[in-house]
Amino acid sequence: MLYVAENATFNSSSEAEMKTQRFYLSCLKEQKIEELKEKPLTDLIKKVDQSGLFLPSRDYYLNKTTNGKVLAAYQQYMVDMGLLLGGAIGSVEVQMAQIVEFETQLANLTVPQDERRDEEKIYNRMNVAELQNLAPVFDWLDYLNFALSPLEINDTEPVVVYGKEYLQQVSDLVNSTDPVILNNYLIWNLVQKMSPSLDSRFEKAQDKLLESLYGAKKSCTPRWQTCLSNTDDTLGFSLGSLFVKSTFDKNSKTIAEQMIAEIRTAFEFTLASLSWMDEKTKRTAKEKADAIYDMIGFPDFILDTKELDEVYDGFEVAEDSFFQNMLNFYNFSAKLMAEQLRKPPNREQWSMTPQTVNAYYLPNKNEIVFPAGILQAPFYAPTHPKYVC
């Protein structure tokens, strides 16, 4: 797969596959990224007229006795980033301290994760009009219409709120906070999102913070590996098409499907002989086993050039601008998510790309997934006895 991605003579009838190579190569062009320095991000910030916490847990903000060093490292990281973007030391330190204070106030409003485990307690269904009354500082209708354009949203549109009290309190906090601080906070979120696409100075600044957070220096990952991971995140199914065509043994999919069918048959045979389970429960268990939807290897659409191209239609990719490619991807992803709103759930939608070395079972969908990535040695091979696969 790496050979295909880097092959200068690579040619494909699929535009999605060509985009995949262009994206990967744009990430590899470190010299170009270094030459541009902070300019792509500063240009973007100038276009922004006017979201969650950066640190992994609210405790990093609230428990200063235990996490004081981490919070100080985070604030220093923010200052370093501000200076890299051309800010003056005095104003940057003041502004970043204000943002940390605002994030600390947000952290104080968040509900600890252990209190969010019961979904029935935090699930609040309402319409947009009720949401507007709950948190009036935001113009929700205007925001949702902007975010979900070209879909049209009205006051009766149903929404689910998982943090009712949090939204009420955040609305009050925003209402009482200096607009300059709010603006700087939004800009800071943009900087966090886009800085990984900039030059090595920004990466080094983040590495210092991660060392304070996790107590260990980041291992030196080869650039090709980072770029392959980025390509998987953005054009995963197109990359999967290249992987399947160049590496995956198609017979593995057929053999794995047969194995799962045999395991299901054996399970149901054993189920029928269980003495500790009543007949009604056995029938329910058998119905669930029969209904398990198995997804093996890869979705068929990745080998259909027309279908694959349609998936990534609208995602513009150039070979000479990694930053712009990432920005285009975020915009493309937002548009794609908006389009899902009026569509029924698709049971055949994969949550993992074919080249992923993993597998999963989703209880809420009753589906089991074995991507092509795990159907290879050492985890699996067609020549292995089935009892070791």
Short mmCIF file of C-alpha atoms in Angstrom, two decimals:
data_model
loop_
_atom_site.label_atom_id
_atom_site.label_comp_id
_atom_site.label_asym_id
_atom_site.label_seq_id
_atom_site.Cartn_x
_atom_site.Cartn_y
_atom_site.Cartn_z
CA MET A 1 0.00 0.00 0.00
CA LEU A 2 2.88 2.38 0.82
CA TYR A 3 4.45 1.59 -2.56
CA VAL A 4 1.21 2.46 -4.36
CA ALA A 5 0.80 5.72 -2.42
CA GLU A 6 4.35 6.88 -3.21
CA ASN A 7 4.58 5.49 -6.76
CA ALA A 8 5.31 8.41 -9.12
CA THR A 9 3.84 6.51 -12.08
CA PHE A 10 0.65 5.52 -10.26
CA ASN A 11 -2.44 5.99 -12.38
CA SER A 12 -6.03 5.04 -11.69
CA SER A 13 -9.39 5.41 -13.38
CA SER A 14 -10.78 6.36 -9.96
CA GLU A 15 -10.59 10.05 -9.11
CA ALA A 16 -10.94 9.13 -5.40
CA GLU A 17 -7.80 6.97 -5.59
CA MET A 18 -5.91 9.76 -7.34
CA LYS A 19 -7.05 12.16 -4.58
CA THR A 20 -5.72 9.68 -2.04
CA GLN A 21 -2.25 9.75 -3.56
CA ARG A 22 -2.28 13.56 -3.90
CA PHE A 23 -3.30 13.94 -0.25
CA TYR A 24 -0.60 11.56 0.96
CA LEU A 25 2.08 13.29 -1.11
CA SER A 26 0.99 16.75 0.12
CA CYS A 27 1.57 15.52 3.69
CA LEU A 28 5.00 14.14 2.76
CA LYS A 29 6.20 17.49 1.38
CA GLU A 30 7.79 18.66 4.62
CA GLN A 31 9.97 21.25 2.90
CA LYS A 32 6.90 22.99 1.47
CA ILE A 33 5.19 22.89 4.89
CA GLU A 34 8.30 24.34 6.55
CA GLU A 35 8.53 27.13 3.96
CA LEU A 36 4.92 28.22 4.54
CA LYS A 37 5.44 28.32 8.34
CA GLU A 38 2.42 29.83 10.14
CA LYS A 39 1.06 31.74 7.11
CA PRO A 40 -1.79 29.32 6.17
CA LEU A 41 -3.24 29.56 9.68
CA THR A 42 -2.77 33.33 10.11
CA ASP A 43 -4.48 33.84 6.75
CA LEU A 44 -7.37 31.68 7.91
CA ILE A 45 -7.67 33.50 11.27
CA LYS A 46 -8.03 36.80 9.44
CA LYS A 47 -11.12 35.38 7.72
CA VAL A 48 -12.81 34.33 11.00
CA ASP A 49 -15.19 37.02 12.26
CA GLN A 50 -15.95 35.93 15.32
CA SER A 51 -16.22 24.32 21.92
CA GLY A 52 -15.08 21.70 24.69
CA LEU A 53 -11.99 21.59 26.83
CA PHE A 54 -8.49 21.01 25.47
CA LEU A 55 -7.09 19.03 28.39
CA PRO A 56 -8.32 15.41 28.69
CA SER A 57 -10.32 15.87 31.90
CA ARG A 58 -12.04 18.61 33.89
CA ASP A 59 -9.80 17.64 36.83
CA TYR A 60 -6.76 19.16 35.09
CA TYR A 61 -8.44 22.56 35.44
CA LEU A 62 -10.09 22.15 38.84
CA ASN A 63 -7.59 20.12 40.91
CA LYS A 64 -4.67 22.56 40.84
CA THR A 65 -2.92 20.87 43.75
CA THR A 66 -2.41 17.66 41.78
CA ASN A 67 -2.37 19.04 38.25
CA GLY A 68 -0.85 22.49 38.73
CA LYS A 69 2.24 21.63 36.67
CA VAL A 70 0.13 20.35 33.79
CA LEU A 71 -2.05 23.46 33.78
CA ALA A 72 1.06 25.66 33.80
CA ALA A 73 2.52 23.63 30.91
CA TYR A 74 -0.75 24.02 29.00
CA GLN A 75 -0.74 27.80 29.48
CA GLN A 76 2.91 27.96 28.38
CA TYR A 77 1.99 25.88 25.32
CA MET A 78 -0.74 28.39 24.48
CA VAL A 79 1.73 31.27 24.83
CA ASP A 80 4.26 29.46 22.63
CA MET A 81 1.61 28.95 19.96
CA GLY A 82 0.56 32.59 20.13
CA LEU A 83 4.17 33.72 19.68
CA LEU A 84 4.64 31.37 16.72
CA LEU A 85 1.65 33.07 15.11
CA GLY A 86 3.30 36.46 15.46
CA GLY A 87 1.81 37.76 18.73
CA ALA A 88 3.63 40.05 21.16
CA ILE A 89 4.74 38.38 24.41
CA GLY A 90 2.90 40.78 26.75
CA SER A 91 -0.50 40.65 25.07
CA VAL A 92 -0.26 36.92 24.31
CA GLU A 93 0.37 36.04 27.97
CA VAL A 94 -2.61 38.12 29.12
CA GLN A 95 -4.95 36.72 26.47
CA MET A 96 -3.95 33.10 27.05
CA ALA A 97 -4.37 33.48 30.82
CA GLN A 98 -7.89 34.78 30.18
CA ILE A 99 -8.68 31.79 27.93
CA VAL A 100 -7.41 29.33 30.57
CA GLU A 101 -9.59 31.05 33.17
CA PHE A 102 -12.59 30.81 30.84
CA GLU A 103 -11.89 27.11 30.18
CA THR A 104 -11.59 26.56 33.94
CA GLN A 105 -15.05 28.09 34.38
CA LEU A 106 -16.35 25.79 31.64
CA ALA A 107 -14.72 22.80 33.34
CA ASN A 108 -16.44 23.75 36.58
CA LEU A 109 -19.80 23.51 34.78
CA THR A 110 -19.19 20.13 33.16
CA VAL A 111 -20.69 17.00 34.66
CA PRO A 112 -18.14 14.30 35.65
CA GLN A 113 -18.16 11.29 33.31
CA ASP A 114 -19.25 8.87 36.03
CA GLU A 115 -22.50 10.86 36.36
CA ARG A 116 -23.17 10.61 32.61
CA ARG A 117 -23.29 6.83 32.32
CA ASP A 118 -27.06 6.50 32.65
CA GLU A 119 -28.21 7.71 29.24
CA GLU A 120 -31.87 7.81 30.25
CA LYS A 121 -31.07 10.45 32.87
CA ILE A 122 -29.18 12.76 30.53
CA TYR A 123 -31.29 12.22 27.39
CA ASN A 124 -33.46 15.29 26.84
CA ARG A 125 -35.48 15.48 23.61
CA MET A 126 -36.86 18.90 22.70
CA ASN A 127 -37.34 21.13 19.68
CA VAL A 128 -35.24 24.11 18.60
CA ALA A 129 -37.70 26.60 20.11
CA GLU A 130 -37.37 24.91 23.52
CA LEU A 131 -33.59 24.83 23.11
CA GLN A 132 -33.67 28.57 22.45
CA ASN A 133 -35.54 29.13 25.73
CA LEU A 134 -33.10 26.86 27.56
CA ALA A 135 -29.97 28.71 26.37
CA PRO A 136 -31.10 32.08 24.96
CA VAL A 137 -27.62 33.61 24.59
CA PHE A 138 -27.16 31.64 21.33
CA ASP A 139 -29.25 32.05 18.20
CA TRP A 140 -29.72 28.32 17.71
CA LEU A 141 -31.93 28.48 14.64
CA ASP A 142 -29.50 30.74 12.82
CA TYR A 143 -26.53 28.58 13.82
CA LEU A 144 -28.16 25.27 12.85
CA ASN A 145 -29.26 26.62 9.48
CA PHE A 146 -25.71 27.80 8.85
CA ALA A 147 -24.07 24.58 10.05
CA LEU A 148 -26.49 22.27 8.23
CA SER A 149 -26.85 24.28 5.01
CA PRO A 150 -28.42 23.67 2.50
CA LEU A 151 -30.94 21.89 4.76
CA GLU A 152 -33.64 24.15 6.17
CA ILE A 153 -34.26 23.96 9.91
CA ASN A 154 -37.24 25.51 11.72
CA ASP A 155 -38.32 25.93 15.35
CA THR A 156 -40.04 22.53 15.44
CA GLU A 157 -36.92 20.57 14.47
CA PRO A 158 -36.28 17.91 17.16
CA VAL A 159 -32.91 17.92 18.95
CA VAL A 160 -31.43 15.84 21.76
CA VAL A 161 -29.64 17.66 24.58
CA TYR A 162 -27.34 15.57 26.77
CA GLY A 163 -26.33 18.40 29.07
CA LYS A 164 -29.42 20.42 29.92
CA GLU A 165 -28.10 22.12 33.07
CA TYR A 166 -24.69 22.59 31.46
CA LEU A 167 -26.21 24.48 28.51
CA GLN A 168 -28.21 26.72 30.84
CA GLN A 169 -25.11 27.56 32.87
CA VAL A 170 -22.92 28.06 29.79
CA SER A 171 -25.52 30.45 28.40
CA ASP A 172 -25.24 32.52 31.59
CA LEU A 173 -21.43 32.34 31.52
CA VAL A 174 -21.21 33.52 27.91
CA ASN A 175 -23.64 36.32 28.66
CA SER A 176 -21.39 37.61 31.46
CA THR A 177 -18.02 37.16 29.68
CA ASP A 178 -16.17 39.89 27.79
CA PRO A 179 -16.79 39.37 24.02
CA VAL A 180 -13.05 39.83 23.41
CA ILE A 181 -12.33 36.77 25.57
CA LEU A 182 -15.02 34.77 23.76
CA ASN A 183 -13.53 35.75 20.41
CA ASN A 184 -10.02 34.77 21.55
CA TYR A 185 -11.38 31.45 22.85
CA LEU A 186 -12.93 30.64 19.47
CA ILE A 187 -9.71 31.58 17.68
CA TRP A 188 -7.76 29.36 20.10
CA ASN A 189 -10.02 26.42 19.21
CA LEU A 190 -9.30 27.04 15.54
CA VAL A 191 -5.55 27.15 16.26
CA GLN A 192 -5.73 23.81 18.11
CA LYS A 193 -7.64 22.22 15.25
CA MET A 194 -5.37 23.37 12.43
CA SER A 195 -1.87 23.62 13.97
CA PRO A 196 -1.03 19.90 13.38
CA SER A 197 -1.08 20.76 9.66
CA LEU A 198 1.66 23.39 10.07
CA ASP A 199 5.45 23.21 10.28
CA SER A 200 7.61 21.36 12.83
CA ARG A 201 7.78 24.30 15.29
CA PHE A 202 4.12 23.76 16.15
CA GLU A 203 4.65 20.02 16.52
CA LYS A 204 7.55 20.59 18.93
CA ALA A 205 5.43 22.98 21.02
CA GLN A 206 2.72 20.35 21.35
CA ASP A 207 5.24 17.60 22.14
CA LYS A 208 6.39 19.58 25.20
CA LEU A 209 2.81 19.73 26.46
CA LEU A 210 2.19 16.03 25.83
CA GLU A 211 5.34 15.21 27.80
CA SER A 212 3.91 17.13 30.79
CA LEU A 213 0.54 15.42 30.37
CA TYR A 214 1.71 11.83 30.03
CA GLY A 215 5.19 11.93 31.57
CA ALA A 216 7.00 10.50 28.56
CA LYS A 217 8.54 11.89 25.42
CA LYS A 218 6.73 11.22 22.18
CA SER A 219 8.36 8.49 20.12
CA CYS A 220 9.82 9.59 16.79
CA THR A 221 7.23 8.50 14.22
CA PRO A 222 8.46 8.39 10.61
CA ARG A 223 6.79 11.03 8.44
CA TRP A 224 5.43 8.43 6.00
CA GLN A 225 3.64 6.71 8.89
CA THR A 226 2.08 9.98 10.07
CA CYS A 227 0.98 10.77 6.52
CA LEU A 228 -0.48 7.30 6.00
CA SER A 229 -2.48 7.74 9.22
CA ASN A 230 -3.72 11.17 8.07
CA THR A 231 -4.71 9.69 4.71
CA ASP A 232 -6.58 6.89 6.48
CA ASP A 233 -8.47 9.49 8.54
CA THR A 234 -9.48 11.55 5.50
CA LEU A 235 -9.75 9.18 2.53
CA GLY A 236 -9.94 5.90 4.41
CA PHE A 237 -12.19 3.96 2.06
CA SER A 238 -10.31 5.11 -1.02
CA LEU A 239 -7.06 4.06 0.67
CA GLY A 240 -8.87 0.83 1.52
CA SER A 241 -9.57 0.29 -2.17
CA LEU A 242 -5.84 0.51 -2.91
CA PHE A 243 -5.08 -1.82 0.03
CA VAL A 244 -7.60 -4.46 -1.02
CA LYS A 245 -6.52 -4.39 -4.67
CA SER A 246 -2.80 -4.61 -3.92
CA THR A 247 -2.61 -6.73 -0.76
CA PHE A 248 -5.80 -8.48 0.31
CA ASP A 249 -6.50 -12.07 -0.72
CA LYS A 250 -10.15 -12.06 -1.86
CA ASN A 251 -10.54 -15.71 -0.80
CA SER A 252 -9.99 -14.61 2.82
CA LYS A 253 -13.33 -12.82 2.77
CA THR A 254 -15.20 -15.92 1.60
CA ILE A 255 -13.43 -18.20 4.10
CA ALA A 256 -14.05 -15.77 7.01
CA GLU A 257 -17.75 -15.52 6.12
CA GLN A 258 -17.96 -19.32 6.11
CA MET A 259 -16.21 -19.52 9.51
CA ILE A 260 -18.67 -17.05 11.05
CA ALA A 261 -21.62 -19.03 9.66
CA GLU A 262 -20.19 -22.21 11.20
CA ILE A 263 -19.57 -20.51 14.57
CA ARG A 264 -23.17 -19.26 14.56
CA THR A 265 -24.45 -22.78 13.84
CA ALA A 266 -22.31 -24.24 16.64
CA PHE A 267 -23.50 -21.55 19.07
CA GLU A 268 -27.15 -22.27 18.31
CA PHE A 269 -26.57 -26.02 18.66
CA THR A 270 -25.03 -25.47 22.12
CA LEU A 271 -27.79 -23.02 23.02
CA ALA A 272 -30.47 -25.66 22.47
CA SER A 273 -28.88 -27.99 25.03
CA LEU A 274 -28.46 -25.46 27.87
CA SER A 275 -30.29 -26.59 31.00
CA TRP A 276 -30.08 -23.30 32.94
CA MET A 277 -31.93 -21.21 30.31
CA ASP A 278 -35.71 -21.34 29.87
CA GLU A 279 -37.26 -21.89 26.43
CA LYS A 280 -38.44 -18.30 25.97
CA THR A 281 -34.93 -16.92 26.64
CA LYS A 282 -33.43 -19.54 24.30
CA ARG A 283 -35.75 -18.44 21.50
CA THR A 284 -34.82 -14.80 22.06
CA ALA A 285 -31.10 -15.63 22.07
CA LYS A 286 -31.46 -17.67 18.87
CA GLU A 287 -33.36 -14.84 17.16
CA LYS A 288 -30.59 -12.42 18.10
CA ALA A 289 -27.89 -14.81 16.87
CA ASP A 290 -29.77 -15.30 13.58
CA ALA A 291 -30.09 -11.53 13.21
CA ILE A 292 -26.38 -10.72 13.71
CA TYR A 293 -25.27 -8.78 10.66
CA ASP A 294 -21.73 -9.68 9.68
CA MET A 295 -19.51 -7.32 7.68
CA ILE A 296 -16.36 -9.02 6.48
CA GLY A 297 -13.30 -7.64 4.70
CA PHE A 298 -14.57 -4.50 3.04
CA PRO A 299 -17.74 -2.84 1.73
CA ASP A 300 -18.34 -3.73 -1.93
CA PHE A 301 -18.61 -0.10 -3.04
CA ILE A 302 -14.86 0.50 -2.68
CA LEU A 303 -14.21 -1.70 -5.74
CA ASP A 304 -16.79 0.17 -7.83
CA THR A 305 -15.02 3.20 -9.32
CA LYS A 306 -18.23 5.20 -9.82
CA GLU A 307 -19.54 4.59 -6.29
CA LEU A 308 -16.18 5.28 -4.68
CA ASP A 309 -15.78 8.55 -6.58
CA GLU A 310 -19.28 9.63 -5.49
CA VAL A 311 -18.34 9.16 -1.81
CA TYR A 312 -15.52 11.72 -2.09
CA ASP A 313 -17.15 13.98 -4.67
CA GLY A 314 -16.76 17.57 -3.47
CA PHE A 315 -13.55 16.96 -1.51
CA GLU A 316 -10.92 18.99 -3.34
CA VAL A 317 -7.33 17.76 -2.95
CA ALA A 318 -4.14 19.43 -4.22
CA GLU A 319 -0.66 17.93 -4.05
CA ASP A 320 1.10 21.12 -2.90
CA SER A 321 -0.94 22.27 0.12
CA PHE A 322 -1.42 19.89 3.04
CA PHE A 323 -2.97 22.64 5.21
CA GLN A 324 -5.58 23.51 2.57
CA ASN A 325 -6.34 19.83 2.05
CA MET A 326 -7.05 19.40 5.77
CA LEU A 327 -9.23 22.51 5.79
CA ASN A 328 -11.11 21.21 2.74
CA PHE A 329 -11.59 17.88 4.52
CA TYR A 330 -13.11 19.45 7.65
CA ASN A 331 -15.54 21.43 5.50
CA PHE A 332 -16.34 18.34 3.41
CA SER A 333 -16.95 16.26 6.57
CA ALA A 334 -19.32 18.87 8.01
CA LYS A 335 -21.31 18.90 4.77
CA LEU A 336 -21.40 15.10 4.74
CA MET A 337 -22.72 14.98 8.32
CA ALA A 338 -25.40 17.55 7.52
CA GLU A 339 -26.60 15.42 4.61
CA GLN A 340 -27.17 12.46 6.97
CA LEU A 341 -29.86 14.33 8.91
CA ARG A 342 -32.73 13.52 6.53
CA LYS A 343 -31.54 10.03 5.65
CA PRO A 344 -32.64 6.80 7.39
CA PRO A 345 -29.94 4.85 9.27
CA ASN A 346 -27.78 2.74 6.96
CA ARG A 347 -27.03 -0.65 8.45
CA GLU A 348 -24.39 -1.32 5.83
CA GLN A 349 -22.33 1.73 6.83
CA TRP A 350 -18.87 0.75 8.09
CA SER A 351 -17.33 2.48 11.11
CA MET A 352 -13.84 1.18 10.29
CA THR A 353 -11.82 1.38 7.11
CA PRO A 354 -10.82 -1.91 5.40
CA GLN A 355 -7.11 -1.58 6.23
CA THR A 356 -7.73 -1.23 10.00
CA VAL A 357 -6.15 -4.01 12.07
CA ASN A 358 -9.04 -4.45 14.50
CA ALA A 359 -12.56 -5.85 14.77
CA TYR A 360 -15.70 -4.89 16.65
CA TYR A 361 -19.25 -5.78 17.65
CA LEU A 362 -21.91 -3.08 17.96
CA PRO A 363 -24.68 -4.15 20.39
CA ASN A 364 -27.10 -1.39 19.33
CA LYS A 365 -26.88 -2.54 15.69
CA ASN A 366 -26.22 -6.23 16.44
CA GLU A 367 -23.45 -6.26 13.86
CA ILE A 368 -20.01 -7.83 13.85
CA VAL A 369 -17.19 -6.42 11.71
CA PHE A 370 -13.86 -7.93 10.64
CA PRO A 371 -12.00 -5.53 8.32
CA ALA A 372 -9.54 -6.83 5.73
CA GLY A 373 -6.66 -5.45 7.82
CA ILE A 374 -7.08 -8.09 10.51
CA LEU A 375 -7.72 -10.92 8.05
CA GLN A 376 -4.00 -11.36 7.42
CA ALA A 377 -0.99 -12.80 9.25
CA PRO A 378 -0.30 -13.09 12.10
CA PHE A 379 -3.97 -12.89 13.14
CA TYR A 380 -5.38 -14.87 10.24
CA ALA A 381 -4.32 -16.73 7.11
CA PRO A 382 -6.34 -18.97 4.77
CA THR A 383 -3.74 -21.71 5.23
CA HIS A 384 -4.02 -21.74 9.05
CA PRO A 385 -6.19 -24.39 10.73
CA LYS A 386 -9.55 -22.77 11.57
CA TYR A 387 -9.11 -23.42 15.29
CA VAL A 388 -6.19 -20.94 15.47
CA CYS A 389 -7.79 -18.18 13.37
#
